[in-house]
Amino acid sequence: MTTLSHEAVTTAELAPATYRPLLDTVEVAVLAAGSETDWHLTETPDGPRILHVDASGAPVEIRLSLPLGDAAGYWHPKAGWKRTIVADWEGRDEVSLVDGLAAGCLYDYGGATLLTFGVADPVPEVSLRYGVSEENDTYVVHLHLPAAQRPHRLVLVPRSPSVGAAVGTLRAWYAAETAPMHVPETARVPLYCTWYAYNQQIDADAVETQSRLAAGIGFGALIVDDGWQRHARGRGYAGVGDWIPDSEKFPDFTSHVLRVRKTGLRYMLWVAPLLLGPAADCHERWAACAPALAKVPGAHVLDPRLPEVRAHVVDTCVRLVRDHGLDGLKIDFLEQAMVYAGDGQGDVGQALTTLLHELRGALVHVRSDVLIELRQPYVGPGMVPFGNMLRSFDCPADSAANRVRTIDTALLAVGGAVHSDPLLWSARAPVESAARQLIGAFHSVPQVSVRLDTLPEEHIQALRFWLATWRNLRPQLLDGTVEPGRPDDLYTLVSATGEGTQVLTVHVDRPVPVDPATLDTTVLVNATTRPRLVLDVATPGSAVEIEAYAPDGRMIDRRRVELPAGLQNLPVPRMGLATIKSIA
């Protein structure tokens, strides 16, 4: 196989290969065992094309190349904040089942796509190189796929009008190939989390106080995060591994769980079953199975390729759910197993697939509607059989990051309910700050982590209003047709449509295209810094009823008007909301 040389600064310095037309303006070269190999392209009834490569069990390199055109950005599941185009000497990545997905989308300044692809098998470790080839004035993507018993497949989507449309086609293909885990109703309701509110300084009284308040405000579930277990003191993970409740904080953990559940909340518990800290009582027993340091401070990582480790993880998680009457688990830091990737001792993704199959089966046997939360970067198509809550990565008090990360997750969420990172704000801040956090998570299931008993009444009213509004709009926000716009614009105008209602969340001062004549209801969320929105009305003479609400839910305006076509100013409070209802 042609391998990526450490001396090859750019892709132009690699061994040459013969490119052939593939799809639209994309060309492809396929190499295996050091030479070019045959491939063929097939069509599917719903739009994608499948590149088939039979390398007779050898590793494969697939090189994609296309003219730069008017390329503006490149989105992939691990893009983070780097979503404009980069040079091919910079764009490199390693992915696996629990660390992203070998998929990407190149798009132009008009938002239309130039290339959209994804590997059919999300499990194995894949190396990627991508970016602008300065020598050739092209954009390139190189994928290095490991040896496989079956032919390699790469899914390609023809040019589409937007990234949302193209990745939606890719998502639909994965959905047809995947059996996602059952998603209970509880996975789709607002959730209270203890992490930012308390960090590790939690106890039974504090959790039960917040639970009673949360149940009355509109939450349906609770996650008790890090801090419940023995040796949980301060930041870091030097004490993890035993997964036994701290008897000082929780004198009778099982009875505590029952009291919380009686408030109406479902109870979930945080666990990081692959981490092992030196202060854990079980450290000596398991140290030989965890030779590598984790990338989080203070702990090693159990190697999931070992059968005894997989059995230990399953037993630990089942014990917690069964013995304490839990509704589910937040399973954290699975991506830390990637420290073992590429060491020649076996594929980490394959081992984790085996582990997670065993874990899901054992947990479902204990509780058929068990809740399992997974977190970026391991929420891709390969993981949805093993979890039904897909959470964005940590971004405390960062509403913009929550918006971007939840939408990034949702683009390829073929199952499960996408959740925000827990929302955090200061009780001393104005009510607009609280509303801003809630709006940032609007297109996902909101999680919240503030001390509810310290919030001023205005914040409580805002929280109650936005959670109720979110529940009413859930069919559009979670299940509707979503168009978020260009990824490098950071999704500043997001549309979600379904059942005759369109929800438009506006984060920058810009004209907002609306056509109330074609809808029953248009909901406008004003997350800008201005106390109004500029509407670009498509159909003239639309008779409508308009209601406007303050951030805390107070109605401040109601009127009936005819909207002329073109640009119109609509007064809407900052961090407030307006509804436009058509009048027959």
XYZ file of C-alpha atoms in Angstrom, residues 129-529:
401
model
C -5.656 13.976 4.979
C -7.562 16.854 3.417
C -7.231 20.433 2.213
C -6.146 22.674 -0.621
C -3.381 21.328 -2.847
C -1.398 24.482 -3.504
C 0.549 22.844 -6.304
C -2.547 21.668 -8.206
C -5.209 24.280 -7.358
C -7.490 21.497 -6.181
C -9.143 20.335 -2.994
C -8.127 16.826 -1.967
C -9.265 14.227 0.543
C -7.143 11.129 1.139
C -8.548 8.244 3.194
C -6.406 5.393 4.499
C -8.653 2.416 5.293
C -7.438 -0.703 7.108
C -7.643 -4.206 5.665
C -11.148 -5.649 5.673
C -12.746 -8.977 4.827
C -15.430 -7.289 2.713
C -15.030 -4.704 -0.045
C -14.617 -1.139 1.170
C -17.522 1.220 0.495
C -17.562 4.995 0.344
C -20.918 6.802 0.210
C -21.019 9.906 -2.006
C -23.835 12.454 -2.332
C -24.277 14.414 -5.591
C -24.144 18.177 -5.462
C -26.908 19.609 -3.271
C -28.205 23.135 -2.576
C -26.948 23.131 1.028
C -24.818 21.260 3.515
C -27.960 20.413 5.479
C -29.568 18.822 2.427
C -26.452 16.890 1.391
C -25.580 15.596 4.854
C -29.275 14.837 5.351
C -29.083 12.483 2.363
C -25.972 10.896 3.865
C -27.727 10.627 7.242
C -30.721 8.914 5.634
C -28.419 6.338 4.059
C -26.800 5.560 7.403
C -30.237 5.368 9.029
C -31.338 2.736 6.527
C -28.202 0.712 7.320
C -28.421 1.039 11.106
C -30.678 -0.274 13.864
C -30.630 2.549 16.425
C -31.305 2.009 20.091
C -34.881 2.588 21.251
C -35.450 6.217 22.294
C -37.828 6.450 25.279
C -39.929 9.562 25.761
C -37.721 10.479 28.732
C -34.769 10.943 26.372
C -36.726 13.727 24.659
C -37.617 15.932 27.633
C -35.628 18.726 29.355
C -33.033 17.389 31.777
C -31.378 18.773 34.907
C -27.675 17.974 35.409
C -25.651 18.560 38.576
C -22.217 19.111 37.019
C -21.832 22.865 36.526
C -24.127 23.629 39.448
C -22.114 21.591 41.950
C -19.112 19.981 40.241
C -18.065 17.268 42.718
C -19.511 19.022 45.778
C -22.831 17.197 45.769
C -24.773 15.203 48.334
C -28.204 13.645 48.687
C -29.837 16.748 50.199
C -28.614 19.049 47.437
C -29.713 16.678 44.661
C -33.146 16.195 46.195
C -33.646 19.945 46.645
C -32.853 20.619 42.986
C -34.984 17.666 41.887
C -38.120 18.968 43.599
C -37.667 22.376 41.999
C -36.778 20.947 38.576
C -39.858 18.735 38.470
C -42.092 21.761 39.062
C -40.437 23.894 36.376
C -40.729 21.463 33.477
C -37.832 18.996 33.642
C -38.376 15.282 33.196
C -35.003 13.728 33.997
C -31.905 14.196 36.166
C -28.243 13.325 35.743
C -26.124 13.157 38.879
C -22.696 13.790 37.433
C -19.169 13.260 38.740
C -18.886 13.514 42.530
C -21.257 10.795 43.740
C -18.568 8.101 43.903
C -15.904 7.355 46.508
C -12.631 9.299 46.240
C -14.311 12.109 44.256
C -12.543 15.145 45.665
C -11.356 18.063 43.554
C -10.786 18.035 39.812
C -9.057 15.169 38.076
C -9.730 11.452 37.946
C -7.133 9.907 40.242
C -9.853 8.224 42.346
C -12.074 6.694 39.677
C -12.489 2.975 39.114
C -14.458 1.559 42.058
C -17.813 3.140 41.137
C -19.270 2.825 44.630
C -21.365 5.648 46.140
C -19.673 7.871 48.701
C -21.453 6.936 51.941
C -20.741 10.342 53.500
C -22.471 12.199 50.684
C -25.152 9.571 50.061
C -25.745 7.517 53.238
C -28.381 5.358 51.509
C -27.959 5.826 47.799
C -30.755 3.468 46.730
C -33.325 5.189 48.962
C -32.095 8.563 47.684
C -32.712 7.476 44.073
C -36.221 6.389 44.995
C -36.991 9.767 46.605
C -35.858 11.628 43.503
C -37.888 9.391 41.227
C -40.991 10.106 43.332
C -40.729 13.775 42.282
C -41.441 12.626 38.727
C -37.848 12.788 37.433
C -36.024 9.838 35.899
C -32.604 9.299 37.517
C -29.353 8.858 35.569
C -25.816 8.518 36.918
C -22.455 9.553 35.453
C -19.817 6.866 35.014
C -16.513 6.640 33.122
C -16.002 2.866 33.181
C -12.775 2.783 31.147
C -10.883 5.135 33.473
C -8.749 3.822 36.337
C -7.129 6.116 38.911
C -4.216 5.227 41.224
C -6.270 6.130 44.324
C -9.050 3.654 43.521
C -9.287 0.639 45.811
C -9.342 -1.638 42.769
C -6.283 -0.079 41.131
C -3.874 -2.882 41.939
C -6.254 -5.482 40.551
C -6.746 -3.726 37.186
C -3.496 -1.776 36.667
C -2.044 -4.359 34.284
C -5.077 -3.911 32.018
C -4.595 -0.139 31.852
C -1.001 0.500 30.729
C -1.717 3.796 28.925
C -2.336 7.204 30.459
C -5.633 8.888 29.659
C -5.684 12.339 28.098
C -7.761 13.505 31.060
C -5.725 14.224 34.201
C -4.910 11.601 36.789
C -6.109 8.346 35.250
C -5.103 5.450 33.062
C -7.349 3.790 30.464
C -8.507 0.201 30.604
C -7.822 -1.518 27.280
C -11.213 -2.566 25.822
C -9.549 -5.138 23.580
C -9.099 -7.361 26.637
C -12.072 -9.689 27.301
C -11.703 -9.304 31.067
C -11.954 -5.508 30.721
C -15.124 -5.768 28.660
C -16.690 -8.111 31.236
C -15.677 -5.725 34.052
C -17.242 -2.709 32.325
C -20.500 -4.556 31.677
C -20.669 -5.865 35.239
C -19.981 -2.403 36.681
C -22.664 -0.626 34.649
C -25.274 -3.353 35.194
C -24.585 -3.362 38.941
C -25.219 0.375 39.203
C -28.513 0.292 37.312
C -29.812 -2.898 38.942
C -28.761 -2.307 42.536
C -29.858 1.317 42.782
C -32.952 1.366 40.556
C -31.456 3.799 38.057
C -33.132 4.785 34.802
C -29.849 5.005 32.947
C -26.231 6.072 32.712
C -24.201 8.907 31.299
C -21.225 6.953 29.926
C -18.259 9.275 29.654
C -14.755 9.283 28.160
C -15.082 6.302 25.826
C -12.913 8.196 23.341
C -9.980 7.812 25.751
C -9.592 4.246 24.464
C -8.107 5.751 21.304
C -4.756 5.985 23.118
C -4.363 2.361 22.025
C -5.116 3.025 18.337
C -2.452 2.003 15.869
C -0.307 0.011 18.303
C -0.638 -3.182 16.270
C -2.507 -5.044 19.001
C -5.955 -4.886 17.390
C -8.545 -2.370 16.224
C -9.958 -0.301 19.095
C -13.216 0.390 17.272
C -13.898 -3.287 16.727
C -13.233 -4.027 20.392
C -15.523 -1.243 21.537
C -18.258 -2.490 19.207
C -18.083 -5.857 20.935
C -18.090 -4.194 24.367
C -21.028 -1.920 23.592
C -23.121 -4.723 22.102
C -22.615 -6.679 25.314
C -23.306 -3.644 27.486
C -26.494 -2.641 25.690
C -27.855 -6.172 25.844
C -27.129 -6.505 29.552
C -28.612 -3.095 30.437
C -31.756 -3.621 28.366
C -32.234 -6.942 30.128
C -32.275 -5.076 33.468
C -34.387 -2.133 32.245
C -36.011 -2.282 28.804
C -36.312 1.512 28.507
C -32.822 2.241 29.817
C -31.347 5.669 29.039
C -27.740 5.870 27.824
C -26.081 9.214 27.146
C -23.151 9.398 24.738
C -21.063 12.526 24.096
C -19.196 14.118 21.230
C -17.004 12.921 19.646
C -18.591 9.451 19.901
C -22.122 10.129 18.725
C -21.834 9.168 15.052
C -23.812 6.585 13.057
C -21.773 3.716 14.446
C -22.750 4.520 18.035
C -26.519 4.969 17.782
C -27.201 1.262 18.414
C -25.631 1.787 21.852
C -27.039 5.086 23.114
C -30.246 7.094 22.871
C -29.076 10.502 24.157
C -26.386 12.235 22.062
C -24.833 15.184 23.896
C -22.698 18.032 22.633
C -19.207 18.540 24.039
C -18.477 20.642 27.141
C -18.968 24.383 26.607
C -19.924 25.959 29.964
C -21.863 29.236 29.575
C -21.055 29.366 25.831
C -24.376 29.613 24.015
C -22.704 29.945 20.604
C -20.711 26.752 21.099
C -23.816 24.916 22.281
C -25.677 26.036 19.164
C -22.886 24.955 16.818
C -22.111 21.671 18.540
C -25.716 20.512 18.864
C -26.411 21.237 15.194
C -23.163 19.560 14.165
C -24.276 16.488 16.107
C -27.774 16.569 14.643
C -26.488 16.677 11.056
C -25.467 13.012 11.297
C -27.710 11.844 14.154
C -29.424 8.785 12.671
C -31.015 7.863 15.999
C -31.174 9.073 19.559
C -32.118 12.511 20.844
C -29.511 15.267 20.512
C -28.890 17.026 23.853
C -27.151 20.276 24.655
C -24.256 20.577 27.015
C -25.786 21.610 30.379
C -26.650 25.304 30.358
C -24.884 27.541 32.853
C -25.402 31.217 33.669
C -24.978 33.553 36.634
C -27.904 34.217 38.951
C -26.652 37.824 39.120
C -26.890 38.334 35.350
C -29.878 39.971 33.630
C -32.688 37.696 32.512
C -31.546 38.060 28.894
C -28.402 36.085 29.789
C -30.483 33.172 31.013
C -32.684 33.285 27.920
C -29.625 33.431 25.651
C -28.366 30.123 27.030
C -31.757 28.495 26.505
C -32.006 29.814 22.944
C -28.518 28.503 22.152
C -29.767 25.001 22.895
C -33.143 25.472 21.214
C -32.617 22.955 18.400
C -31.732 20.147 20.807
C -33.038 18.709 24.057
C -32.029 21.303 26.681
C -29.982 20.272 29.681
C -29.596 22.809 32.495
C -27.089 22.974 35.342
C -27.664 25.954 37.638
C -28.716 25.988 41.289
C -32.415 26.545 40.875
C -32.912 27.621 44.488
C -30.561 30.594 44.014
C -32.145 31.977 40.826
C -34.172 35.190 40.994
C -37.863 34.874 40.176
C -37.368 36.502 36.776
C -34.929 33.747 35.796
C -37.321 31.061 37.018
C -40.103 32.548 34.900
C -37.796 32.677 31.869
C -36.764 29.070 32.418
C -40.377 27.976 32.787
C -41.414 29.908 29.646
C -38.645 28.663 27.380
C -38.965 25.040 28.487
C -42.735 25.160 27.859
C -42.180 26.828 24.486
C -39.589 24.227 23.585
C -41.978 21.395 24.471
C -44.689 22.933 22.273
C -42.259 23.258 19.348
C -40.544 19.899 19.824
C -42.143 18.376 16.672
C -40.399 21.042 14.589
C -37.157 21.390 16.573
C -36.349 17.690 16.912
C -38.328 16.023 14.133
C -38.860 18.702 11.491
C -36.876 19.662 8.414
C -33.908 21.686 9.631
C -31.844 24.049 7.486
C -28.991 25.579 9.502
C -27.099 27.352 6.693
C -23.363 27.362 6.078
C -21.231 25.759 8.823
C -18.607 28.511 8.664
C -21.371 31.061 9.382
C -21.895 29.177 12.660
C -25.595 28.559 12.034
C -26.730 32.105 12.761
C -30.144 31.632 11.091
C -31.655 28.207 11.714
C -34.979 27.096 10.280
C -36.988 24.099 11.516
C -40.266 23.293 9.778
C -43.000 20.734 10.285
C -46.757 20.355 10.700
C -47.473 23.789 9.234
C -45.144 25.634 11.609
C -41.733 27.153 10.928
C -39.340 28.081 13.738
C -36.654 30.623 12.847
C -33.882 31.233 15.376
C -31.999 34.429 14.520
C -28.593 35.118 16.081
C -27.273 38.062 14.007
C -28.868 41.237 12.667
C -29.856 40.215 9.129
C -32.997 40.044 6.957
C -35.047 36.968 7.789
C -36.944 35.421 4.844
C -40.526 34.597 5.861
C -43.670 33.600 3.996
C -46.554 33.534 6.493
C -49.066 32.957 3.676
C -47.744 29.403 3.220
C -47.743 28.450 6.926
C -50.118 28.255 9.840
C -47.567 29.705 12.261
C -44.141 31.309 12.039
C -42.155 31.470 15.285
C -39.321 34.015 15.409
C -36.720 33.800 18.185
C -34.658 36.978 18.532
C -31.189 36.122 19.809
C -29.672 39.288 18.313
C -28.569 42.425 20.154
